[in-house]
PDB file of C-alpha atoms and ligand atoms in Angstrom:
ATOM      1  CA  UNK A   1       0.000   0.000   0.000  1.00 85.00           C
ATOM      2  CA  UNK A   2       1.042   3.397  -0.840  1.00 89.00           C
ATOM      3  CA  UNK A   3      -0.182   6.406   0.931  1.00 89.00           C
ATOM      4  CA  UNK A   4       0.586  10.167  -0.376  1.00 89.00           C
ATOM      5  CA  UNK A   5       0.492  13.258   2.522  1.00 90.00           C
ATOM      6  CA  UNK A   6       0.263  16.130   0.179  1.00 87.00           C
ATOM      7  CA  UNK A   7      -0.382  19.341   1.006  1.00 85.00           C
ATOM      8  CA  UNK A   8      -0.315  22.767  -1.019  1.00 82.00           C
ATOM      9  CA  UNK A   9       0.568  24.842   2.249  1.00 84.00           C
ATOM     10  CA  UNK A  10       3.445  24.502   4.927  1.00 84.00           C
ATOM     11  CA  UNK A  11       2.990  24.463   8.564  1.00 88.00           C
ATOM     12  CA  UNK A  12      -0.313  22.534   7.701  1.00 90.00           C
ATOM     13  CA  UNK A  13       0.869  18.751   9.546  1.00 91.00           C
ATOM     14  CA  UNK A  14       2.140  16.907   6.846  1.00 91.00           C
ATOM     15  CA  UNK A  15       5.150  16.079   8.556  1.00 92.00           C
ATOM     16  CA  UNK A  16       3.396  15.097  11.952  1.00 94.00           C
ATOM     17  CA  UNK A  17       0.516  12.931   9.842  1.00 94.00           C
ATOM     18  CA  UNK A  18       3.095  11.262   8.043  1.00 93.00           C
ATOM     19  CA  UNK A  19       5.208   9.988  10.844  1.00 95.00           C
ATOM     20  CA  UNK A  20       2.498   9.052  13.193  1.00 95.00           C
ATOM     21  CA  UNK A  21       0.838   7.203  10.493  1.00 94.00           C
ATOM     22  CA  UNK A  22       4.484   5.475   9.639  1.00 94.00           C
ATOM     23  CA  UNK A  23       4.694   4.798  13.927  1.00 95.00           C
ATOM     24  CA  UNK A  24       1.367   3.222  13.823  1.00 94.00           C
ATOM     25  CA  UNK A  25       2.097   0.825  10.938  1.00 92.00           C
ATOM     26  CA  UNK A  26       5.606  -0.388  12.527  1.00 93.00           C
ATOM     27  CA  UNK A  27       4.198  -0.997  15.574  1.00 94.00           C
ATOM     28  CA  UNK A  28       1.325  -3.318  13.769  1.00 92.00           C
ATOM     29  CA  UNK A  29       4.327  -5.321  12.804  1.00 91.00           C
ATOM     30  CA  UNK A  30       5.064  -3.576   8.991  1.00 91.00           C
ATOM     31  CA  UNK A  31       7.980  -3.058   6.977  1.00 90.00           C
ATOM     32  CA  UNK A  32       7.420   0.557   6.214  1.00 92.00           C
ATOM     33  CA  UNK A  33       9.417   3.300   4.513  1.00 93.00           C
ATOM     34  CA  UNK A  34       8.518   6.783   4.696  1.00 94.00           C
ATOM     35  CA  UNK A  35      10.056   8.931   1.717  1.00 92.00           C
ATOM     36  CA  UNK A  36      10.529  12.562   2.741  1.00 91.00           C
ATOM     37  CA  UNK A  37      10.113  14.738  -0.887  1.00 89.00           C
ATOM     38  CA  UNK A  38       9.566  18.288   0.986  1.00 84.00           C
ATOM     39  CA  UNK A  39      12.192  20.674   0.423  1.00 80.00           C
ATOM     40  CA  UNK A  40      12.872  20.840   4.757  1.00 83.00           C
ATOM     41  CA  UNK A  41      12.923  16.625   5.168  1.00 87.00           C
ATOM     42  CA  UNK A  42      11.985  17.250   8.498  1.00 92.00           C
ATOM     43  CA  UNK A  43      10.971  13.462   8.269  1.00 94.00           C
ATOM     44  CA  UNK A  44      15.188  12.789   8.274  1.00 94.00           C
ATOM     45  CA  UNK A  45      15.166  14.886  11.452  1.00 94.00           C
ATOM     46  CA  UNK A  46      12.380  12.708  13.190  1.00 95.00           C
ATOM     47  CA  UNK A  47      13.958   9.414  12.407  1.00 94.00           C
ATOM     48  CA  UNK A  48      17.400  10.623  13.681  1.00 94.00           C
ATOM     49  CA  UNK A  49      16.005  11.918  17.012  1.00 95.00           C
ATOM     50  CA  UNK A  50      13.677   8.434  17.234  1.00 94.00           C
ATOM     51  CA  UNK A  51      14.814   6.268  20.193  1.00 95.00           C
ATOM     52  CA  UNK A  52      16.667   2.918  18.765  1.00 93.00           C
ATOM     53  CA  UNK A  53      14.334   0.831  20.784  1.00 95.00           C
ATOM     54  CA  UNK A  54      11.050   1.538  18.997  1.00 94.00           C
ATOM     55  CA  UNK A  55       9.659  -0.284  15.478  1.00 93.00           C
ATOM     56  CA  UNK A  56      11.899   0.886  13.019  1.00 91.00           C
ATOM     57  CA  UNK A  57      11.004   2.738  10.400  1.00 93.00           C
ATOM     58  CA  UNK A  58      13.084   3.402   6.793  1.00 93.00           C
ATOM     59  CA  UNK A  59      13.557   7.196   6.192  1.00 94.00           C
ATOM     60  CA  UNK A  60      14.774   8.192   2.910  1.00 92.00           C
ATOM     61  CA  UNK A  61      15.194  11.834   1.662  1.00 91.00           C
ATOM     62  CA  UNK A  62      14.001  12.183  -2.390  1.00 89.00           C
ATOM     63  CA  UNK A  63      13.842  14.871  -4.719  1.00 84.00           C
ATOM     64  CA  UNK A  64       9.788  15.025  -5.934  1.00 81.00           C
ATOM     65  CA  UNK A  65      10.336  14.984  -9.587  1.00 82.00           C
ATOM     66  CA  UNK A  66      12.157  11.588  -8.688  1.00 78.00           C
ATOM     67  CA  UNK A  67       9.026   9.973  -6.575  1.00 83.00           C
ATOM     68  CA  UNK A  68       7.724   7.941  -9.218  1.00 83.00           C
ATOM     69  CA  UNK A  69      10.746   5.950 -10.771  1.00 86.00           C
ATOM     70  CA  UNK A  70      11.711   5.465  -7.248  1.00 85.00           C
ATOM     71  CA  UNK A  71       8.304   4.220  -6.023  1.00 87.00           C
ATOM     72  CA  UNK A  72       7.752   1.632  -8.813  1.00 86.00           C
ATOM     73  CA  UNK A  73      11.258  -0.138  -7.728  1.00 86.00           C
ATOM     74  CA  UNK A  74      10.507   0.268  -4.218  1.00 88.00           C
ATOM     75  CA  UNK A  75       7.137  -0.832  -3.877  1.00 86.00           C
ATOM     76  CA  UNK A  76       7.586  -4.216  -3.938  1.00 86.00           C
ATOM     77  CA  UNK A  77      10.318  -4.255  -1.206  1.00 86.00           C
ATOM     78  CA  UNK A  78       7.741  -2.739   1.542  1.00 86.00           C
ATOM     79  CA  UNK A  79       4.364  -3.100   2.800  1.00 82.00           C
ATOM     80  CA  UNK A  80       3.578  -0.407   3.239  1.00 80.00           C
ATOM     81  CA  UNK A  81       5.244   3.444   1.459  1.00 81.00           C
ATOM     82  CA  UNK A  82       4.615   6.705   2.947  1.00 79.00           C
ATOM     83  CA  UNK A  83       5.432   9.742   0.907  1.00 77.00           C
ATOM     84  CA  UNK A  84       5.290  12.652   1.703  1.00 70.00           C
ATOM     85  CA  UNK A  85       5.604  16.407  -0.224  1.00 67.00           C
ATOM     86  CA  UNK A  86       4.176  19.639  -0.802  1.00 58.00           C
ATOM     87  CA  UNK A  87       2.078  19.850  -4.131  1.00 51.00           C
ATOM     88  CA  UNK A  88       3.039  23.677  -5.520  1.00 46.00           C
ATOM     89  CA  UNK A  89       4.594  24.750  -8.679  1.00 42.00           C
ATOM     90  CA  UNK A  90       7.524  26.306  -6.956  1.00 46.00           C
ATOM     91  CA  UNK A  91       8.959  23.174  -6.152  1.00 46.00           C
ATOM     92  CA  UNK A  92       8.269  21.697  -9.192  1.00 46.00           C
ATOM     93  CA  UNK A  93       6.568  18.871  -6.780  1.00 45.00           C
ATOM     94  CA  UNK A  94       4.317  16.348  -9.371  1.00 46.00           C
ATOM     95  CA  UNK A  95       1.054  16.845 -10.090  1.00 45.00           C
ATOM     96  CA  UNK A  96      -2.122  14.794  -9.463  1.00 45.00           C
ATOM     97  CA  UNK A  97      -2.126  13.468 -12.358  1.00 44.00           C
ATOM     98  CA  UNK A  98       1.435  12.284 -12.637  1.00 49.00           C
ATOM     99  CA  UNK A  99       3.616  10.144 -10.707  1.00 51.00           C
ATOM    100  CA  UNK A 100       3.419   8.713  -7.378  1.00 52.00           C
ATOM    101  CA  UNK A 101       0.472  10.706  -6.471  1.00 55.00           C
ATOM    102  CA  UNK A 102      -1.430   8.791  -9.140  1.00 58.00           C
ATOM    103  CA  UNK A 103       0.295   5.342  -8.042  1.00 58.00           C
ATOM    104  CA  UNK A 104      -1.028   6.228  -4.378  1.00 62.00           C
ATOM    105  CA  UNK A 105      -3.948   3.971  -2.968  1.00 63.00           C
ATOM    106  CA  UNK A 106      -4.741   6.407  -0.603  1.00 63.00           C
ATOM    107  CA  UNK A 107      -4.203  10.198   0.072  1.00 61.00           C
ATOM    108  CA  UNK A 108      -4.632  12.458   2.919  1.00 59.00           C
ATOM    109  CA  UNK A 109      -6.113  14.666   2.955  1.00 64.00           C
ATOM    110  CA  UNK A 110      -8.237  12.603   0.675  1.00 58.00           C
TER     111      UNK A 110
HETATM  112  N1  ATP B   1      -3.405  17.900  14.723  1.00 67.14           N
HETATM  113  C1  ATP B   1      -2.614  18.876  15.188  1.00 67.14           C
HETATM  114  N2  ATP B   1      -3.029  19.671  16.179  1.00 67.14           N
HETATM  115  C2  ATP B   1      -2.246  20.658  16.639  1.00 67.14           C
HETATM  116  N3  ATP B   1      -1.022  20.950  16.163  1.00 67.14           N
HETATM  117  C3  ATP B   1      -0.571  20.199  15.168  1.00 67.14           C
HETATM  118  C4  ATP B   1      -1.332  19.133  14.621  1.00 67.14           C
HETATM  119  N4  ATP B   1      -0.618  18.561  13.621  1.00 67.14           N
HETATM  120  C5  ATP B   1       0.536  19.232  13.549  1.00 67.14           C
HETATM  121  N5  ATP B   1       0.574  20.216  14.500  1.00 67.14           N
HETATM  122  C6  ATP B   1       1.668  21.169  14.718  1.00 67.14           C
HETATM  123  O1  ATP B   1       1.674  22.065  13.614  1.00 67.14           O
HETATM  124  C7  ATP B   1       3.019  22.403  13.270  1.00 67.14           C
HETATM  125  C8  ATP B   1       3.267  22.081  11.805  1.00 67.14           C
HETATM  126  O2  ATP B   1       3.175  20.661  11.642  1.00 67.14           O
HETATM  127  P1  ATP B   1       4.114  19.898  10.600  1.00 67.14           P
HETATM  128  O3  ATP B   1       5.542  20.272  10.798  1.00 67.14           O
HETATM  129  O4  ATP B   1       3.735  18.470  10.715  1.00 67.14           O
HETATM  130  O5  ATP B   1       3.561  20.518   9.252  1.00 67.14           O
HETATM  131  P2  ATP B   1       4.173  20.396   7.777  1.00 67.14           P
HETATM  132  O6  ATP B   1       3.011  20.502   6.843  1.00 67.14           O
HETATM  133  O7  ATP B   1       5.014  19.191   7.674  1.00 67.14           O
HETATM  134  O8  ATP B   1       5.058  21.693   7.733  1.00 67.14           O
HETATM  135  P3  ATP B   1       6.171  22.081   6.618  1.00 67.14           P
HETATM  136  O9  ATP B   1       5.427  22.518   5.401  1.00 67.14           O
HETATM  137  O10 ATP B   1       6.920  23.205   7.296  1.00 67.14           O
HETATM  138  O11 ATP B   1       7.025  20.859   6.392  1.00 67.14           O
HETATM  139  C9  ATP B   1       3.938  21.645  14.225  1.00 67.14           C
HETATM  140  O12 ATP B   1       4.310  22.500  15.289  1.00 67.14           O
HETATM  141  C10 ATP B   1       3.036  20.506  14.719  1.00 67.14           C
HETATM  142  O13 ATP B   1       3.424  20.102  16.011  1.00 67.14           O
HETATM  143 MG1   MG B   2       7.071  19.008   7.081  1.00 67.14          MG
END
């Protein structure tokens, strides 16, 4: 399963959504990478701060335009894929109809 948190604002929770949702699925036992494509990769930060004791969780840092050749080799090497990335054309992030946002199963917000 791949879930997109995509958001056209900052400062709106992507970050926090994304790595509570990641938490959640290691803890049910997943294999679960969370790919970081906003420009800040806050998500890096998280994962280096997280205690060494709890589920892990993959954390990988990717440029947006990137997502979708990377998600097509990756997907079948997790259960579950997070990604994560601001949708505006500043940061040349991909569109809805491109890419891993179209590969998603589920989006939040939906
Ligand atoms: N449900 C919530 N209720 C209250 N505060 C929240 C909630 N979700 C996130 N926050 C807070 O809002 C702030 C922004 O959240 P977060 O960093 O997750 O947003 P973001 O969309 O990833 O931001 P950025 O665009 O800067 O990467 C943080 O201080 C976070 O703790
Ligand atoms: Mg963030």
């Amino acid at each position: 399963m791949i879930l997109a948190v995509v958001n056209q604002k900052g400062g709106t929770g992507k970050t926090t959504v994304a790595t509570n949702l990641a938490t959640l699925f290691a803890r049910n036992g997943a294999d679960v990478l969370l790919i970081d494509a906003d420009p800040q990769q806050s998500a890096l930060d998280w994962q280096r701060d997280r205690p060494a004791h709890l589920p892990a969780v993959s954390v990988i840092g990717l440029p947006a335009p990137n997502l979708h050749r990377e998600i097509a080799r990756l997907k079948t090497k997790y259960e579950r894929i997070i990604s994560l990335f601001l949708r505006s054309p500043a940061n040349r992030t991909p569109s809805p109809r491109r890419g891993s946002f179209k590969k998603s199963s589920k989006k939040w917000p939906p």
